[in-house]
Coordinates of C-alpha atoms in Angstrom, one line a residue:
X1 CA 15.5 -8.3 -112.6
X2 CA 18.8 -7.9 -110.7
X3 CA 20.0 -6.1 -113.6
X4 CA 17.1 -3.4 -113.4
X5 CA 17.1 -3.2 -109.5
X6 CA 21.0 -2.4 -109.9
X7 CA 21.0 -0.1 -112.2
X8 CA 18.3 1.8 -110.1
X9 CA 20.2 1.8 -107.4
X10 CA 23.2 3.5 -109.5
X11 CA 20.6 6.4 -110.2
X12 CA 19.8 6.6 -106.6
X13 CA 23.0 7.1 -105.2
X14 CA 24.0 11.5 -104.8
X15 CA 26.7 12.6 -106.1
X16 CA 28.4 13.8 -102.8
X17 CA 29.0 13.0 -99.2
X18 CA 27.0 11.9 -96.8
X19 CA 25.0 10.1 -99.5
X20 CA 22.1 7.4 -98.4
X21 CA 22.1 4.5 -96.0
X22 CA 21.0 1.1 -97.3
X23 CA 17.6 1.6 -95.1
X24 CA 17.0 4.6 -97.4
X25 CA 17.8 3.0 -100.6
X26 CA 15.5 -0.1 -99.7
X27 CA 12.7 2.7 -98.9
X28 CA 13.0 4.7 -102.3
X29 CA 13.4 0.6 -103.9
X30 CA 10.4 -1.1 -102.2
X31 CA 8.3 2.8 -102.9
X32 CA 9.1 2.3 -106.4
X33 CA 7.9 -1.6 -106.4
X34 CA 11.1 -3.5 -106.2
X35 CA 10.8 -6.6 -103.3
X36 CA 14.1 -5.9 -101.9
X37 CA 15.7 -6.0 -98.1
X38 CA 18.6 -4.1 -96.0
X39 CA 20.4 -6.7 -97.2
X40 CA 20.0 -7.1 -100.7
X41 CA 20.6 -3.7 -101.0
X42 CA 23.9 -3.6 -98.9
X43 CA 24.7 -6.5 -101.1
X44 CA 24.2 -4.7 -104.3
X45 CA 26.0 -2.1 -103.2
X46 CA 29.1 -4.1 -102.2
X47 CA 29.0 -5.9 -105.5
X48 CA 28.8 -2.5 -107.4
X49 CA 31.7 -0.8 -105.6
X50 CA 34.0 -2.8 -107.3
X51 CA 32.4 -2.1 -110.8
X52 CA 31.3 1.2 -110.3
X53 CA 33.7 4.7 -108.8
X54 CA 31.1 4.3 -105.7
X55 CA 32.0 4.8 -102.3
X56 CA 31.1 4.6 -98.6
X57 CA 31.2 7.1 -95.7
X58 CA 32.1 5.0 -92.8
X59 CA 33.2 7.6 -91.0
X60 CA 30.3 7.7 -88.6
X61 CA 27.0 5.7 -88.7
X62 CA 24.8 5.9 -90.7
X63 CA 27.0 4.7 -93.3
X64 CA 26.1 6.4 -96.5
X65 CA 26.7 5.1 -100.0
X66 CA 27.3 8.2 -103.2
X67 CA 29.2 8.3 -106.0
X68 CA 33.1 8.8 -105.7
X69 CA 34.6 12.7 -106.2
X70 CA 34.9 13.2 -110.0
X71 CA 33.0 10.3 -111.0
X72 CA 31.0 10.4 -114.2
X73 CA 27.6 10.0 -113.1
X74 CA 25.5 10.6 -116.6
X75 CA 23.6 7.3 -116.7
X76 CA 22.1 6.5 -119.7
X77 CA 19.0 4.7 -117.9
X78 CA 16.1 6.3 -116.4
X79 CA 14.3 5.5 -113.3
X80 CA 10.8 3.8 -112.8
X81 CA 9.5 6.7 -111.7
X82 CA 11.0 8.7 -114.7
X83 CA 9.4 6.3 -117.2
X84 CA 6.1 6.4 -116.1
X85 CA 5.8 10.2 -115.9
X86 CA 7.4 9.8 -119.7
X87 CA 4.7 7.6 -120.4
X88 CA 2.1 9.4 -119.0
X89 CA 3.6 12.9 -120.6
X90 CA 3.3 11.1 -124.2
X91 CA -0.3 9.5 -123.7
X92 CA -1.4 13.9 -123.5
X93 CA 1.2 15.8 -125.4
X94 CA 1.0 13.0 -128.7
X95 CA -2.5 14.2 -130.4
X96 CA -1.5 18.0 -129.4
X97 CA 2.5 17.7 -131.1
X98 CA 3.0 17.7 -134.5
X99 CA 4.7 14.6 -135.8
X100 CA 8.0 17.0 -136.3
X101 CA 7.8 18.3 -133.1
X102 CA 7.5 14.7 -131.5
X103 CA 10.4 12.9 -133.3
X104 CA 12.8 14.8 -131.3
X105 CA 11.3 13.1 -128.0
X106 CA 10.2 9.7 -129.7
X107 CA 13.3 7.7 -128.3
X108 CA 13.3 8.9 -124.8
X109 CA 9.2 8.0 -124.7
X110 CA 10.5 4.6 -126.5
X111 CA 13.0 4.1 -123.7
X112 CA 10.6 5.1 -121.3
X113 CA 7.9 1.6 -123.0
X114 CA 11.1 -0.7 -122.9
X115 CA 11.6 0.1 -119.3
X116 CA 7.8 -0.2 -117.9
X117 CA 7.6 -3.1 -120.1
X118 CA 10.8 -5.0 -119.1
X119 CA 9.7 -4.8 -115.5
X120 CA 7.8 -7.8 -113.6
X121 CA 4.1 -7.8 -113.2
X122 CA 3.5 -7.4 -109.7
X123 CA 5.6 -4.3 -109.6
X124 CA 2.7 -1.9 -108.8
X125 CA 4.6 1.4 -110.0
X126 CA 4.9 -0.9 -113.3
X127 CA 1.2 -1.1 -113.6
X128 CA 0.3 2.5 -112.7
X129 CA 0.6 3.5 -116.2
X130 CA -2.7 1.5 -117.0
X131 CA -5.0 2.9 -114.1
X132 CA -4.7 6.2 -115.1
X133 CA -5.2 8.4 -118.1
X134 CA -5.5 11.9 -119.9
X135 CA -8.6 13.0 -121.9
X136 CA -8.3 16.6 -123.4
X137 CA -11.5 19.0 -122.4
X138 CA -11.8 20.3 -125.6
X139 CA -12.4 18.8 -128.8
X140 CA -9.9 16.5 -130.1
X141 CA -8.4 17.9 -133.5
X142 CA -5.6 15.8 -135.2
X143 CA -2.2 18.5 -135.4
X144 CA -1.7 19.5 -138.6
X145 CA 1.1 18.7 -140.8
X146 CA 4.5 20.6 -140.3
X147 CA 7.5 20.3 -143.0
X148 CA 10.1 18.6 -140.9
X149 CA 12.3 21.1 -142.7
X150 CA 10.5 24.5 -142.5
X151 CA 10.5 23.7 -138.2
X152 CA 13.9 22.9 -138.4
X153 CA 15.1 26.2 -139.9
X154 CA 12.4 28.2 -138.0
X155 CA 14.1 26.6 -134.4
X156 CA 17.6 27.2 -136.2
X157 CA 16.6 30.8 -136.5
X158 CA 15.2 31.3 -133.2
X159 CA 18.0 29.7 -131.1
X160 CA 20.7 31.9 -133.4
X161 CA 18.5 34.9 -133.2
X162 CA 18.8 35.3 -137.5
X163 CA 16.0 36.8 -139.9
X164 CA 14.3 34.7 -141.5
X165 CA 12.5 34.5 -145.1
X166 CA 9.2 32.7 -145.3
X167 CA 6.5 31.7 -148.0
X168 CA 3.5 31.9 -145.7
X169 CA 0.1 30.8 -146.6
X170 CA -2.9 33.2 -144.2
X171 CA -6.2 32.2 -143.4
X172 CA -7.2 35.8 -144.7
X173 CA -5.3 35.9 -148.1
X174 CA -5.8 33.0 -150.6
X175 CA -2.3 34.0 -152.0
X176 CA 1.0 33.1 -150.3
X177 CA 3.0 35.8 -149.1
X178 CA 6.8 36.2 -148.9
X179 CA 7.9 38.1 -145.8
X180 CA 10.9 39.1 -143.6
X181 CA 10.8 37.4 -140.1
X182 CA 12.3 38.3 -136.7
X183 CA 11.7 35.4 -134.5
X184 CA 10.7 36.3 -130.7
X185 CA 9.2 32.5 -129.6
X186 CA 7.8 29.5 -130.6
X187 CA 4.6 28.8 -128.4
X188 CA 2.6 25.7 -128.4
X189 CA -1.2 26.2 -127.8
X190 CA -3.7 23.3 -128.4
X191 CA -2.6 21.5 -131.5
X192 CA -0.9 24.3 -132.9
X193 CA 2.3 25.3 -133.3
X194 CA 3.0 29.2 -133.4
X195 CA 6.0 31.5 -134.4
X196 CA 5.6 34.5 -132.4
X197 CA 7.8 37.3 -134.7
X198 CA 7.7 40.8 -135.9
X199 CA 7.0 41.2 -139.8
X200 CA 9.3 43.9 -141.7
X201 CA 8.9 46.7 -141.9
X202 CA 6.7 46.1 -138.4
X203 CA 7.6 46.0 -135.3
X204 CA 4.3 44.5 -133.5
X205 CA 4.9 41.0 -132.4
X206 CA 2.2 38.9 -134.3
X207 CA 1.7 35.4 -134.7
X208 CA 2.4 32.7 -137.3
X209 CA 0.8 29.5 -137.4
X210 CA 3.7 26.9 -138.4
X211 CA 2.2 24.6 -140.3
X212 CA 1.0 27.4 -143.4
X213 CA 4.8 28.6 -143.2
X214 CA 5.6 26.5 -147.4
X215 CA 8.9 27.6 -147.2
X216 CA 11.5 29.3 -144.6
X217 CA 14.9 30.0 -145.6
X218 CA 17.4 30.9 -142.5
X219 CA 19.5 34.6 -143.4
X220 CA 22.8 35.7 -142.0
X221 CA 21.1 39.1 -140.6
X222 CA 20.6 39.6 -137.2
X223 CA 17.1 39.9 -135.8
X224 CA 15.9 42.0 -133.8
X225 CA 13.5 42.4 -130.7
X226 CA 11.4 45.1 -129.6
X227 CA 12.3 47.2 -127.0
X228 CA 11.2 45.5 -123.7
X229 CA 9.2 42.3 -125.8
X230 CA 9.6 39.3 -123.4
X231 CA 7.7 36.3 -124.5
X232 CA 6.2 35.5 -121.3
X233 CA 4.8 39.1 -121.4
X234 CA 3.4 38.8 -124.7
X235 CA 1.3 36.0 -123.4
X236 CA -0.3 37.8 -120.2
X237 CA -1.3 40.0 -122.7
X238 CA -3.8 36.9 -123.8
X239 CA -2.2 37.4 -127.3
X240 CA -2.3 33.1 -127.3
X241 CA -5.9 34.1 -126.6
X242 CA -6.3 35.9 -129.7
X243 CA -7.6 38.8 -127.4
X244 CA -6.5 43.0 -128.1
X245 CA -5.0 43.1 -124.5
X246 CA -8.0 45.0 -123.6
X247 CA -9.8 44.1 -120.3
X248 CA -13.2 44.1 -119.2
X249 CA -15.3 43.8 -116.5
X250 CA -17.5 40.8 -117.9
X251 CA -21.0 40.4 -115.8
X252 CA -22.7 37.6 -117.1
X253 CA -26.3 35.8 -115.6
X254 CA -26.1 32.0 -115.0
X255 CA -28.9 29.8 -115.6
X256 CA -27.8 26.9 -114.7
X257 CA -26.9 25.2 -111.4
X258 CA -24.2 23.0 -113.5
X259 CA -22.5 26.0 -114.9
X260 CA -22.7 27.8 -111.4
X261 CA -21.1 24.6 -109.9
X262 CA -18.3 24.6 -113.0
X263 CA -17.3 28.4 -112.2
X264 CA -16.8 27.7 -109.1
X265 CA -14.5 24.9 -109.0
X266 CA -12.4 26.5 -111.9
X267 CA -12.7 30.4 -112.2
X268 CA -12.3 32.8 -115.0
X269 CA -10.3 35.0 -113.0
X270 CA -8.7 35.5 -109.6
X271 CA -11.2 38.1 -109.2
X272 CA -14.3 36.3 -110.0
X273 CA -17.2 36.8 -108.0
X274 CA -20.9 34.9 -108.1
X275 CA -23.9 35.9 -106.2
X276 CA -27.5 34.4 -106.2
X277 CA -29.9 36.6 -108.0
X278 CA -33.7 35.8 -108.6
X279 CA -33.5 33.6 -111.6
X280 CA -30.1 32.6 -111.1
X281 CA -27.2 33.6 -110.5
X282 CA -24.5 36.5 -111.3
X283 CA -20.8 36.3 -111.9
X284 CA -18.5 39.2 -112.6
X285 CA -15.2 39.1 -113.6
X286 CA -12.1 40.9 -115.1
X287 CA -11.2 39.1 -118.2
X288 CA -8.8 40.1 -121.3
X289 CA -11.3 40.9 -124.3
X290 CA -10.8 37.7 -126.8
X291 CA -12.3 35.5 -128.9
X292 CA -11.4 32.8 -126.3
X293 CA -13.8 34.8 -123.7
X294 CA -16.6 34.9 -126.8
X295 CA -16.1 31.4 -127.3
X296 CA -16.6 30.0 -124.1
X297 CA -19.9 32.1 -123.5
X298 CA -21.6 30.9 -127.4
X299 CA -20.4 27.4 -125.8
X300 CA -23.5 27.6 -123.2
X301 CA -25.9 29.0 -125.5
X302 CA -29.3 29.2 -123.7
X303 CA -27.5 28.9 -120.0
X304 CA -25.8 32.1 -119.6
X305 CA -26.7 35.5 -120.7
X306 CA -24.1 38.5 -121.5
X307 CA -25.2 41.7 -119.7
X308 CA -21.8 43.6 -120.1
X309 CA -19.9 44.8 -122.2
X310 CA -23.2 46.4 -123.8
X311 CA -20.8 46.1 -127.3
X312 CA -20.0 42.1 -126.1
X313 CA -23.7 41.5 -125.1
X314 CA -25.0 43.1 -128.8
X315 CA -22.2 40.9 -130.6
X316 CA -23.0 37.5 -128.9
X317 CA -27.2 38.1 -128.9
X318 CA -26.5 38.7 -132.8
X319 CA -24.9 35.5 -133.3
X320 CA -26.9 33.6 -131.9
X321 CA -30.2 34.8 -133.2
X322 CA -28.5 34.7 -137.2
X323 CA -27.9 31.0 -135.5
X324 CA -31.3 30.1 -134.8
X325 CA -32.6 31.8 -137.8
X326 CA -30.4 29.1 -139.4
X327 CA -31.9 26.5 -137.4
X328 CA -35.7 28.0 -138.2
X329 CA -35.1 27.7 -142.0

């Protein structure tokens, strides 16, 4: 235990003058569940000054404690606080990764176990880890499986900014296709992994679902970019939302106290507005046109109605009926 406290305490200190006093390190210690004092800590301290290029400023009081001018300060440890975050961070991003995409981060969330699990019991930060945890809103899918090669050649590509030639398998074609890539982005959305690029001879940005990418072969041609493409753009278009970058004004009639309740806590939009109406309630907002959008309102069935977009309304009051037809048979 003195071992972990120490090594802590390393990862504390700043790298420059004035540093922290000993009543400062024994706050940050006991806040991160380590029964320390003042004077354990100034012990520590003095023991590691003779191991470690640490230092004192005892030019005035407070005396302060950082690391020495020059000193190599790349500690291969992480903090408590460090580990549980990891811990957390893997308990939600493991059924959303790809096995390929988590091997990279595998030994840092390993490290991140080793440490929570080396620690005493009655450190409460220790135990944090197993009072909370993450439950994904939508349905749970399992990632699908990525060649461990194909991803590494398609991040190759990206970072070097190199065309690349792919075997890739569409949802719309039962055939593969072989075509010419120029990587913009990789984008993670849900469960699935996406290669935002432009397809020769094209120049519209489109996206490419890793995991039906059977082969990827790295080029030594340059890509190239659209004039003015930025990825983050791209997204506030709601491309990620399979949308045409079209917005609407949606108005839609609420039946249901529950859903009213749910709008209101987490909006569509910056925008959105609801107001009582005789048999329920109204909300209007400006959305991007999408399948997301079209989704969410066949997700409440009977508690909401569409009453613009007329084309939107038509569209989702057709599904549903050839859905309860279905249902009738």
């Amino acid at each position: 235990m003195t071992i972990t406290r120490q090594w802590e305490l390393l990862k504390l200190l700043p790298s420059r003058p004035p540093g922290l006093t000993s009543r400062d390190l024994e706050q940050v210690l006991v806040g991160e569940g380590f029964d320390v004092s003042k004077r354990t800590v100034e012990r520590d301290l003095s023991e590691l000054s003779r191991l470690f290029p640490i230092t004192c400023n005892a030019k005035s009081k407070p005396y302060g404690w950082y690391w020495a001018k020059d000193a190599s300060i790349d500690m291969p440890g992480i903090s408590v606080a460090e580990a549980l975050s990891l811990s957390l961070i893997e308990q939600i991003m493991q059924p959303l990764l790809p096995k390929t995409v988590l091997a990279s981060v595998q030994p840092r969330f390993r490290q991140a176990k080793n440490k929570l699990n080396g620690l005493r019991h009655p450190q409460k930060l220790a135990n944090w880890a197993d009072k909370v945890a993450h439950v994904p809103a939508n349905m749970p899918l399992q990632p699908p499986e990525i060649k461990p090669l194909v991803l590494e050649v398609v991040q190759h590509a990206l970072l070097h900014e190199n065309v690349l030639n792919v075997t890739y398998r569409s949802m719309q074609k039962p055939e593969p296709s072989n075509l010419k890539l120029h990587p913009l982005g990789l984008v993670q959305r849900a469960a699935i992994t996406y290669l935002v690029a432009t397809a020769e001879p094209y120049e519209q940005p489109r996206l490419f679902a890793v995991q039906r990418i059977q082969k990827a072969e790295q080029t030594n041609n340059k890509s190239s970019t659209p004039q003015g493409f930025s990825l983050q753009n791209y997204l506030d278009s709601g491309a990620l939302q399979f949308s045409s970058g079209k917005d609407i004004v949606l108005k839609v009639k609420l039946f249901s106290d529950d859903v009213v309740r749910s709008l209101t806590e987490s909006p569509l939009s910056k925008d959105q507005r609801i107001e009582s109406c005789d048999d329920g309630a109204l909300l209007v907002a400006n959305v991007k046109d999408s399948w997301q959008i079209r989704w969410w309102i066949l997700s409440y069935a009977e508690l909401v109605e569409v009453l613009a977009p007329e084309d939107m309304r038509a569209e989702v009051a057709s599904r549903l009926a050839k859905a309860a037809a279905r249902y009738a048979r």
